[in-house]
PDB file of C-alpha atoms and ligand atoms in Angstrom:
ATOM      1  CA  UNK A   1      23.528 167.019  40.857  1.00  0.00           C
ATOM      2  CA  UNK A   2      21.650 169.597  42.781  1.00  0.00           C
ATOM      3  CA  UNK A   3      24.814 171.685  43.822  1.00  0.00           C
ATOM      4  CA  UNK A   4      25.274 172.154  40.503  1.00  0.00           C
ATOM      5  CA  UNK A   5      25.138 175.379  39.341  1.00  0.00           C
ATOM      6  CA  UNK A   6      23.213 174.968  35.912  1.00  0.00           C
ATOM      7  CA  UNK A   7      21.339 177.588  33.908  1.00  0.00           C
ATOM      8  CA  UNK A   8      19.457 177.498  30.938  1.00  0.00           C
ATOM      9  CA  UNK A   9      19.213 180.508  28.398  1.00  0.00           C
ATOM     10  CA  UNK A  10      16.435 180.750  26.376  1.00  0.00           C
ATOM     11  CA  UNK A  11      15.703 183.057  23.233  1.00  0.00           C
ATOM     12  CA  UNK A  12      14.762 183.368  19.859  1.00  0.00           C
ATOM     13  CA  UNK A  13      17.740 182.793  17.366  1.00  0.00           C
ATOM     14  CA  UNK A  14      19.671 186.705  17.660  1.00  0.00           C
ATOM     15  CA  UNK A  15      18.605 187.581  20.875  1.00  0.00           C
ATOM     16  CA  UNK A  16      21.815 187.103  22.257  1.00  0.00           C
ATOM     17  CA  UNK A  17      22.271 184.042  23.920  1.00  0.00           C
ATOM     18  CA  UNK A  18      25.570 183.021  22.772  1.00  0.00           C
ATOM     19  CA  UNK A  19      27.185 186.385  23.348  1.00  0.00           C
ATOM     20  CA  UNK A  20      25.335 186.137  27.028  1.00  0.00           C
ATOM     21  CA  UNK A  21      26.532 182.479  27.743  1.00  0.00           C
ATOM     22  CA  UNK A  22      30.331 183.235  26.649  1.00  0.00           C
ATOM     23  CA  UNK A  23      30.250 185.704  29.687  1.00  0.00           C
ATOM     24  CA  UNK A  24      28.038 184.064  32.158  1.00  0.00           C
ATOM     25  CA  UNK A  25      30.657 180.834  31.814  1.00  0.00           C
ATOM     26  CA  UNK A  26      33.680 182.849  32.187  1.00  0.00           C
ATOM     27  CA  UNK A  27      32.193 184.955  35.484  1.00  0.00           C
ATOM     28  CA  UNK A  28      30.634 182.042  37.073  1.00  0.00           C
ATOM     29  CA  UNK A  29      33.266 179.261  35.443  1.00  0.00           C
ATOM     30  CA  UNK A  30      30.278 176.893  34.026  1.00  0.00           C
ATOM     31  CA  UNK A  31      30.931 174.437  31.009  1.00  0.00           C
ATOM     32  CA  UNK A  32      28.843 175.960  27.809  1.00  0.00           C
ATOM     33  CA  UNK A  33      26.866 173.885  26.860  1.00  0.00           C
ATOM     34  CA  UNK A  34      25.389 174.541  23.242  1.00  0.00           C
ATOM     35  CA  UNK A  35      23.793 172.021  21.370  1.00  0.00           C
ATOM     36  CA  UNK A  36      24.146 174.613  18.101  1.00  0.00           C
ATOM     37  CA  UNK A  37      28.037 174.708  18.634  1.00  0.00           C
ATOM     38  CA  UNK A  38      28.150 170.493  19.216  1.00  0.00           C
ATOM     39  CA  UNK A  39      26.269 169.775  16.074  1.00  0.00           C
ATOM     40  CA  UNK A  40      27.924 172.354  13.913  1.00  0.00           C
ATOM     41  CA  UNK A  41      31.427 170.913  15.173  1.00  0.00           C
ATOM     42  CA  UNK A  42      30.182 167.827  13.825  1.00  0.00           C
ATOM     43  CA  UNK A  43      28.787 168.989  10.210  1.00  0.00           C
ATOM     44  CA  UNK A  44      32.643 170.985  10.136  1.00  0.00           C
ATOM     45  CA  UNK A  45      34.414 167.599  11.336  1.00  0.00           C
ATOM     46  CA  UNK A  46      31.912 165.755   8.479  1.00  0.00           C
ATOM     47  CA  UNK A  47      31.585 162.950  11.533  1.00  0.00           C
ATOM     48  CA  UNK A  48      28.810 160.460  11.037  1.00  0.00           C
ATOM     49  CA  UNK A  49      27.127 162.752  13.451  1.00  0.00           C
ATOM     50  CA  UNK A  50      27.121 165.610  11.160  1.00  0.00           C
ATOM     51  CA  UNK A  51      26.336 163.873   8.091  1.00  0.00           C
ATOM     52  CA  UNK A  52      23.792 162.714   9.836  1.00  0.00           C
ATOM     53  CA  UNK A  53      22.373 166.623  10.635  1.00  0.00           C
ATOM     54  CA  UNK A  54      23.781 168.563   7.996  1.00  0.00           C
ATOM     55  CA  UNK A  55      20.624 168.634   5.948  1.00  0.00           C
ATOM     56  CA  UNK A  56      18.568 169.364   9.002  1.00  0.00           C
ATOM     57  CA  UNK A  57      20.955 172.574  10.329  1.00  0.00           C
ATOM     58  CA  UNK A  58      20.955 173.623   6.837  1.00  0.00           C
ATOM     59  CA  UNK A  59      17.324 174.244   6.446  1.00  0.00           C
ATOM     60  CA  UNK A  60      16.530 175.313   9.395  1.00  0.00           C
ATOM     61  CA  UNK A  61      15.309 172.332  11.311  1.00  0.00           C
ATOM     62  CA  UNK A  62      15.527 170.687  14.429  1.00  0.00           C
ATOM     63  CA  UNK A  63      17.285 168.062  15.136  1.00  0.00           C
ATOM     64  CA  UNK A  64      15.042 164.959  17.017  1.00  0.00           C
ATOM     65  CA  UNK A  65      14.775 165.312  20.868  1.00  0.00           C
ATOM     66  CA  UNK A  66      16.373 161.597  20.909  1.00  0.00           C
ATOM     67  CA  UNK A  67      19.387 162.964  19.447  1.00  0.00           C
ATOM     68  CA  UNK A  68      20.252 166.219  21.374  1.00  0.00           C
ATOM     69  CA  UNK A  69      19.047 164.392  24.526  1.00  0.00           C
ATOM     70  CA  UNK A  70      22.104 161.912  23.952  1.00  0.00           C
ATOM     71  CA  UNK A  71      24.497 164.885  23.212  1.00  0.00           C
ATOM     72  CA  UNK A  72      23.452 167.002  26.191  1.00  0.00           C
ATOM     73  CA  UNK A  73      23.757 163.588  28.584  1.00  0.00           C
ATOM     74  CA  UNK A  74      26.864 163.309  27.251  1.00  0.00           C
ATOM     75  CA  UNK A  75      28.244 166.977  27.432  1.00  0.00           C
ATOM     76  CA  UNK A  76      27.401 166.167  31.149  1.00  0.00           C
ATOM     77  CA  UNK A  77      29.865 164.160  31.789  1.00  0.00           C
ATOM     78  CA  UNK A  78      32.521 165.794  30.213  1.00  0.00           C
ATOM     79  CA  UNK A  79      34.961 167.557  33.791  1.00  0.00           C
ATOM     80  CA  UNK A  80      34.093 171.298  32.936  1.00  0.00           C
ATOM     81  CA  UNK A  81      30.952 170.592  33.516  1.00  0.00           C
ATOM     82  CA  UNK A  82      31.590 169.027  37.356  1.00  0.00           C
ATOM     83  CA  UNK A  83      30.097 171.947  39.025  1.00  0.00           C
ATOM     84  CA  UNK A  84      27.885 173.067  36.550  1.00  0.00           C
ATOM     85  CA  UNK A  85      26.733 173.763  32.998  1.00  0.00           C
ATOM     86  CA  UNK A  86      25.205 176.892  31.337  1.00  0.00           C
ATOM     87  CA  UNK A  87      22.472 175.579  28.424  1.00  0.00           C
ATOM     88  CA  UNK A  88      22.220 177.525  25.194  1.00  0.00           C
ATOM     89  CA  UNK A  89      20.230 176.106  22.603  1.00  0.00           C
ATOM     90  CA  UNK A  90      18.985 173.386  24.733  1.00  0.00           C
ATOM     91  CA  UNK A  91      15.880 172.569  25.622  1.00  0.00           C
ATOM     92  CA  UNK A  92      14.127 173.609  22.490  1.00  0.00           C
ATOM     93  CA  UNK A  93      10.873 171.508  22.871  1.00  0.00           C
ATOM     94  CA  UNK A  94       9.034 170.291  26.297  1.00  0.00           C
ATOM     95  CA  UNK A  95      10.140 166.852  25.896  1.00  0.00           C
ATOM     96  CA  UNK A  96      13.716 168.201  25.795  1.00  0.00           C
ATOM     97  CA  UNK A  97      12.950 169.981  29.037  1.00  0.00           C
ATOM     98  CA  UNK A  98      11.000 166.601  30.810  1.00  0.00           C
ATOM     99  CA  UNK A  99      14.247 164.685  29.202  1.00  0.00           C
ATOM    100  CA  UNK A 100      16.688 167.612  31.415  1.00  0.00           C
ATOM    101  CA  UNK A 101      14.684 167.713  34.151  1.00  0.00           C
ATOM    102  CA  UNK A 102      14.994 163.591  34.641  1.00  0.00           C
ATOM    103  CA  UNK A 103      18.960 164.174  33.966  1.00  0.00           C
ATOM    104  CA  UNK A 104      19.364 166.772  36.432  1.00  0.00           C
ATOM    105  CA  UNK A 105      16.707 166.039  39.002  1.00  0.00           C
ATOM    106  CA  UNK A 106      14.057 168.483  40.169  1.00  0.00           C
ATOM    107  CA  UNK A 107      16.360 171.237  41.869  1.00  0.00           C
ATOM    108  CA  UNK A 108      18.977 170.436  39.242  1.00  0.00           C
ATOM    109  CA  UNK A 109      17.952 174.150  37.544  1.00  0.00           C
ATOM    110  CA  UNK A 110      18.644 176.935  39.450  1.00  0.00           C
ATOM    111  CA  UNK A 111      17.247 179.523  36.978  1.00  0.00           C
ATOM    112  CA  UNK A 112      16.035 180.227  33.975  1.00  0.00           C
ATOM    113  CA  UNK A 113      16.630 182.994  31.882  1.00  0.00           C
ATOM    114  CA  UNK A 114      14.481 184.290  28.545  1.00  0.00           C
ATOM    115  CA  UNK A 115      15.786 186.733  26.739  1.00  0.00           C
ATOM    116  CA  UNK A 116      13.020 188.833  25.012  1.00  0.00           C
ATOM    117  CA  UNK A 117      13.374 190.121  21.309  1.00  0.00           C
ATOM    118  CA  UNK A 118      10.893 191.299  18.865  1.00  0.00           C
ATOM    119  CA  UNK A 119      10.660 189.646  15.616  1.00  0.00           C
ATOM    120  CA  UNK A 120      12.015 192.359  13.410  1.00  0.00           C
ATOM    121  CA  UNK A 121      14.677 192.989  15.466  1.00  0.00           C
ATOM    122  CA  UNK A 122      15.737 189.208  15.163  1.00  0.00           C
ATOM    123  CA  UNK A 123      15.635 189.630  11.535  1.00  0.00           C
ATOM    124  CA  UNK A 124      17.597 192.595  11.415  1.00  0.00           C
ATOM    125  CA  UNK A 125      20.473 191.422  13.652  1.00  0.00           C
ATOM    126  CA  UNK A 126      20.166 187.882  12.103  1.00  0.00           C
ATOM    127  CA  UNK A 127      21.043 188.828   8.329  1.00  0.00           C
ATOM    128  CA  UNK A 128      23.525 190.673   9.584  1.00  0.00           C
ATOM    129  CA  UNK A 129      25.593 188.253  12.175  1.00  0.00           C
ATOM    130  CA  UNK A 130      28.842 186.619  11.640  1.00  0.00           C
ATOM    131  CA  UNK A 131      30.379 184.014  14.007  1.00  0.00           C
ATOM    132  CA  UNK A 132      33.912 182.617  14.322  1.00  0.00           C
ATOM    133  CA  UNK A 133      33.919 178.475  13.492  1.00  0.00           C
ATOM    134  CA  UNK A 134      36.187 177.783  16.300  1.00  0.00           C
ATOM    135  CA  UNK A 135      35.280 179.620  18.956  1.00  0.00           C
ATOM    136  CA  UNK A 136      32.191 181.513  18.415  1.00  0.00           C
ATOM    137  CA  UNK A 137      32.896 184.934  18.621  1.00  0.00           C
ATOM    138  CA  UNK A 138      30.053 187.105  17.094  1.00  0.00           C
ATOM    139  CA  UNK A 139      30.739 190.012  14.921  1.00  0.00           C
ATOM    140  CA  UNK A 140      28.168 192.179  12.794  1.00  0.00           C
ATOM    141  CA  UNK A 141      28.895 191.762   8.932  1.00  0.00           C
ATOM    142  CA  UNK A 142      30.330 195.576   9.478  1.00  0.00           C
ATOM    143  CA  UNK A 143      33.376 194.551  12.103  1.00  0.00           C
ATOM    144  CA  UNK A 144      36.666 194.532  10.494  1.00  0.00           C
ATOM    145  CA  UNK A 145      36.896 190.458  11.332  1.00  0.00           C
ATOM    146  CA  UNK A 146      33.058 189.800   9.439  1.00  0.00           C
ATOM    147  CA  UNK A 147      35.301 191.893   7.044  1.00  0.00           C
ATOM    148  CA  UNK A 148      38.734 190.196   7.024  1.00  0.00           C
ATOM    149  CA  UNK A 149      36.843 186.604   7.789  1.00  0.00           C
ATOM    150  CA  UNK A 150      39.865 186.069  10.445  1.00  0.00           C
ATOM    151  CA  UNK A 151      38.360 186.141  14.280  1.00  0.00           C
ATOM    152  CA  UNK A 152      40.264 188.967  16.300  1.00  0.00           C
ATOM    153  CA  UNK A 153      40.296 186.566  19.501  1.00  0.00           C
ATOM    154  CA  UNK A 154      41.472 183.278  18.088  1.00  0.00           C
ATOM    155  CA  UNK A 155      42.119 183.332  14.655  1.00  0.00           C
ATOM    156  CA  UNK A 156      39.444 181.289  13.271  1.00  0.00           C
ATOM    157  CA  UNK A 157      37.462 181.697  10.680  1.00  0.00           C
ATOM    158  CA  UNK A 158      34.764 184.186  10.283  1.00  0.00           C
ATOM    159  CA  UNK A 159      31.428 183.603   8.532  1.00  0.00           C
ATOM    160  CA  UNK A 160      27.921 183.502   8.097  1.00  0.00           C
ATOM    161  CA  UNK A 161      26.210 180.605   9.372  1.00  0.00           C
ATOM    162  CA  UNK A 162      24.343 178.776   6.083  1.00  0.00           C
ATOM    163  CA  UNK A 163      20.781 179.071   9.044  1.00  0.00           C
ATOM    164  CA  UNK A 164      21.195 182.883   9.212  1.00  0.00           C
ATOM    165  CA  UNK A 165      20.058 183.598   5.468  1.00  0.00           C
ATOM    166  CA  UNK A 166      16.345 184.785   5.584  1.00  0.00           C
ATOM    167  CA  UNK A 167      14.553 181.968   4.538  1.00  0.00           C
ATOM    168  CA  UNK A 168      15.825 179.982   7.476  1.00  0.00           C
ATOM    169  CA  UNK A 169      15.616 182.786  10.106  1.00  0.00           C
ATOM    170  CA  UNK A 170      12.099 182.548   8.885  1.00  0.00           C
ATOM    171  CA  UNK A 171      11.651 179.305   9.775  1.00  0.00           C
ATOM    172  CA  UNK A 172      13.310 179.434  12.689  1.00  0.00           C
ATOM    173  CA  UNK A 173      10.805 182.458  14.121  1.00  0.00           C
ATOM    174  CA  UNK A 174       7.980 180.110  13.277  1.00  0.00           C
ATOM    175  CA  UNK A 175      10.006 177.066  15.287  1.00  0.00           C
ATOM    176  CA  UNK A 176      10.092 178.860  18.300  1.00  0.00           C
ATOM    177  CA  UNK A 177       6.750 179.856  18.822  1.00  0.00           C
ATOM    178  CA  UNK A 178       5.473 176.818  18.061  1.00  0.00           C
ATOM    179  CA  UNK A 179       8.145 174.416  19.803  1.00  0.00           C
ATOM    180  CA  UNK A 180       9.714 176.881  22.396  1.00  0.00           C
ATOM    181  CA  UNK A 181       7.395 179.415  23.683  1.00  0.00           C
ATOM    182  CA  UNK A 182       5.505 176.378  25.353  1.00  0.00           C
ATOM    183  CA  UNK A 183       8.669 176.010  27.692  1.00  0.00           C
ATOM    184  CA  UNK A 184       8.292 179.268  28.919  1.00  0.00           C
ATOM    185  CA  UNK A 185       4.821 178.377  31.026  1.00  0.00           C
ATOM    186  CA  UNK A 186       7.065 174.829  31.396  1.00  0.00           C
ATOM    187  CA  UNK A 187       9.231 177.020  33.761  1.00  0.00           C
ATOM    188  CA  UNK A 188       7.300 179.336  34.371  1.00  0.00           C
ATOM    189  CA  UNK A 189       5.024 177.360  36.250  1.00  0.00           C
ATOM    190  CA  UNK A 190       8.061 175.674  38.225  1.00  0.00           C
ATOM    191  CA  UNK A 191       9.306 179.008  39.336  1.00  0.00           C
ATOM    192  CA  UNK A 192      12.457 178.972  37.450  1.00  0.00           C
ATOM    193  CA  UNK A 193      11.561 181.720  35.051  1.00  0.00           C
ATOM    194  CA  UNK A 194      13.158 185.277  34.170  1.00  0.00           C
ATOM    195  CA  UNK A 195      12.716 187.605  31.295  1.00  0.00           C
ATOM    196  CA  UNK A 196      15.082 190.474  30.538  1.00  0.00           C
ATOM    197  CA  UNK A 197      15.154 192.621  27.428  1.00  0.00           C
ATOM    198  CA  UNK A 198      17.578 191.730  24.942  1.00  0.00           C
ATOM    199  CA  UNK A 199      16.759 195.095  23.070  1.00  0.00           C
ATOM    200  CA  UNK A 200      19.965 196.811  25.292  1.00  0.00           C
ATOM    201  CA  UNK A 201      23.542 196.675  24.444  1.00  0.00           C
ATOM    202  CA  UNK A 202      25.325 193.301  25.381  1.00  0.00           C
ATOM    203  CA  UNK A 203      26.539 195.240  28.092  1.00  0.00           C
ATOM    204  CA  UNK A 204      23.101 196.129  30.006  1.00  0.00           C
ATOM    205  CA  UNK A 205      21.743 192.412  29.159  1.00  0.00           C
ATOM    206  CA  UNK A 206      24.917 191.203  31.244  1.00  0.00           C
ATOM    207  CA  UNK A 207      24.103 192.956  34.135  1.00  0.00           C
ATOM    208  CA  UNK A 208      20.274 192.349  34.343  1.00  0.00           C
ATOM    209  CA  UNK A 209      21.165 188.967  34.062  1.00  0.00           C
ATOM    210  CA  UNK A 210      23.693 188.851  36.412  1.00  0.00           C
ATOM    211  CA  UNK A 211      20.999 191.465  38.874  1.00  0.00           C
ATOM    212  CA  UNK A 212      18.323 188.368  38.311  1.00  0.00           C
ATOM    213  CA  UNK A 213      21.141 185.847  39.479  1.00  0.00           C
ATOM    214  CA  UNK A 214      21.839 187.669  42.748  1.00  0.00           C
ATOM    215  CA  UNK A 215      18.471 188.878  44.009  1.00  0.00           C
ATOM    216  CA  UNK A 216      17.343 185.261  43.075  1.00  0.00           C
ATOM    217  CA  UNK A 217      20.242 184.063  46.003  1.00  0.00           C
ATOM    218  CA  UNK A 218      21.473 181.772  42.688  1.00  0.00           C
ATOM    219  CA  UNK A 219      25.501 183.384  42.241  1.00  0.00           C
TER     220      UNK A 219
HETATM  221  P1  LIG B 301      21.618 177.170  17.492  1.00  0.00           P
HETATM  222  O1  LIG B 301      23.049 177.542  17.340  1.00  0.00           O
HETATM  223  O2  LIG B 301      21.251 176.909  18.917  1.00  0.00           O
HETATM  224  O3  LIG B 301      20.696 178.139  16.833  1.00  0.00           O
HETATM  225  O4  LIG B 301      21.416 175.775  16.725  1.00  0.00           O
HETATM  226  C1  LIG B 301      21.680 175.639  15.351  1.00  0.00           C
HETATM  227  C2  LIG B 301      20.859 174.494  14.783  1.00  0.00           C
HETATM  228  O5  LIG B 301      21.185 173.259  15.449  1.00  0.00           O
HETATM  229  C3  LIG B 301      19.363 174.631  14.966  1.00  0.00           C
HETATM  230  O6  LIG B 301      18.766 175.406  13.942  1.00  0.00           O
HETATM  231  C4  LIG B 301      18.911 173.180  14.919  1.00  0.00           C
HETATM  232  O7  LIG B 301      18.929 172.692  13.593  1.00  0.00           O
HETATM  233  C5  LIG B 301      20.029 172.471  15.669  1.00  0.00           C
HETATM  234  N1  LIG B 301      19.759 172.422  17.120  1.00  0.00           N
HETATM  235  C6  LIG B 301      20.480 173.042  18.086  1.00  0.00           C
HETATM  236  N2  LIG B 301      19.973 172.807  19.301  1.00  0.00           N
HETATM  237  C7  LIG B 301      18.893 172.005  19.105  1.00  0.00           C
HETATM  238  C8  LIG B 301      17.932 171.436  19.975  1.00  0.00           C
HETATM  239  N3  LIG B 301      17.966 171.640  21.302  1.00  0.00           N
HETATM  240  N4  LIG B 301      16.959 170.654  19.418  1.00  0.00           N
HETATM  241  C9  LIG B 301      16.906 170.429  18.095  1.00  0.00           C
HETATM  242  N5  LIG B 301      17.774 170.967  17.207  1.00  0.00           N
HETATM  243  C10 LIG B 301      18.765 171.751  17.697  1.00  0.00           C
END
C-alpha cells in the first residue's frame, strides 16, 4: 500500500478537521475516511452497529479500538479508497495508530497533520456548530441552513450533533489529552508530524496545509 497516498488529520473536536478533509479529498481525490461519519451513519440507519454505539456517541465516549479498527480495515477496501484515504477521526488512541500502522505498513503514512486549537476556542465554536446528516456540511448555528435546518449543498438535514452540547465537549477535551495527545510524540517521533494553526479562517488552514504537503515532496 505504500503508493498510497494516505493522510491522517488530527485535532481536538472543532478544530476543523472535517471542514479540512472535505477539501483535501476533493483536491487530491482521496476516499474520507471518518470513523465519526461511519458510526453516526449507523446510529441514523439504527443498524446493529449503531445500536450497538449509540449510547457511547451520545455521551461522549469512545468507541473500543477493536471496533473502529474493523471499520477502518474495512473502509479500506472499499474502490475510492484504491489510491488513497484521508483519516479524520481515526486513530484516536496509540493502539489505533500500532493497529494502522500494521494495516498500512511502515511508509503507508505519508504525513501527518495536527491541527492546533486552544481549549476555549473549541468550546466556543463547538456550542455553536451545526452539520448536515447526509453529507456533512458544517454551518455555525447563525447560517441561514443551521437556521432553516435544510443543507444549502445537498438538501439534508441540518442539526446539532447530540456530542456538541457542553457536557460532552467537556468530555471530549479531557479524551484527547489523555487518549490523543500521546499520538502526537507517536508521530512525532516517526517523522510524520505537522502542526498548523487552526485559529485562521478555513481558508488560510487550507493552504498551510496544502504548503506542508508540497515542501514535504507528499502532493
Ligand atoms: P467524531 O466525528 O470524529 O468526533 O466522532 C464522533 C464520535 O464517534 C466520537 O465522540 C466517538 O464516540 C466515536 N468515534 C469516532 N472515531 C473514533 C475512534 N477513532 N475511536 C473511538 N471512538 C470514535
Amino acid at each position: 500500500m505504500s503508493g498510497q497516498l494516505n493522510l491522517v488529520l488530527l485535532g481536538k473536536q472543532g478544530a476543523g478537521k472535517g471542514t479540512q478533509s472535505l477539501r483535501l479529498c476533493k483536491r487530491y481525490g482521496l476516499a474520507h475516511i471518518s470513523t465519526g461519519d461511519i458510526l453516526r451513519a449507523a446510529v441514523a440507519g439504527d443498524t446493529p452497529l449503531g445500536r450497538e454505539v449509540k449510547s457511547v456517541l451520545d455521551a461522549g465516549g469512545l468507541v473500543s479500538d477493536e471496533l473502529v479498527n474493523k471499520l477502518v480495515e474495512d473502509r479500506f477496501k472499499d474502490p475510492d479508497a484504491a489510491t488513497g484515504g484521508l483519516l479524520d477521526g481515526f486513530p484516536r488512541t496509540t493502539g489505533q495508530a500500532e493497529a494502522l500502522e500494521a494495516l498500512l505498513g511502515k511508509d503507508g503514512i505519508k504525513l501527518v497533520i495536527n491541527i492546533d486549537l486552544p481549549n476555549e476556542l473549541v468550546l466556543q465554536r463547538l456550542t455553536s456548530r451545526r452539520v448536515c446528516q447526509e453529507c456533512g456540511t458544517i454551518y455555525k448555528d447563525t447560517d441561514v441552513a443551521a437556521i432553516s435546518g435544510t443543507c444549502e449543498v445537498c438538501g439534508g438535514d441540518v442539526i446539532q450533533r447530540s456530542d456538541d452540547k457542553p457536557e460532552a465537549i467537556e468530555k471530549r477535551l479531557a479524551m484527547f489529552e489523555r487518549d490523543t495527545r500521546p499520538l502526537l510524540a507517536f508521530y512525532e517521533s516517526r517523522g510524520l508530524l505537522v502542526t498548523v494553526n487552526g485559529d485562521q479562517s478555513p481558508d488560510e488552514v487550507t493552504s498551510d496545509i496544502e504548503q506542508q504537503l508540497r515542501s514535504r515532496g507528499v502532493a
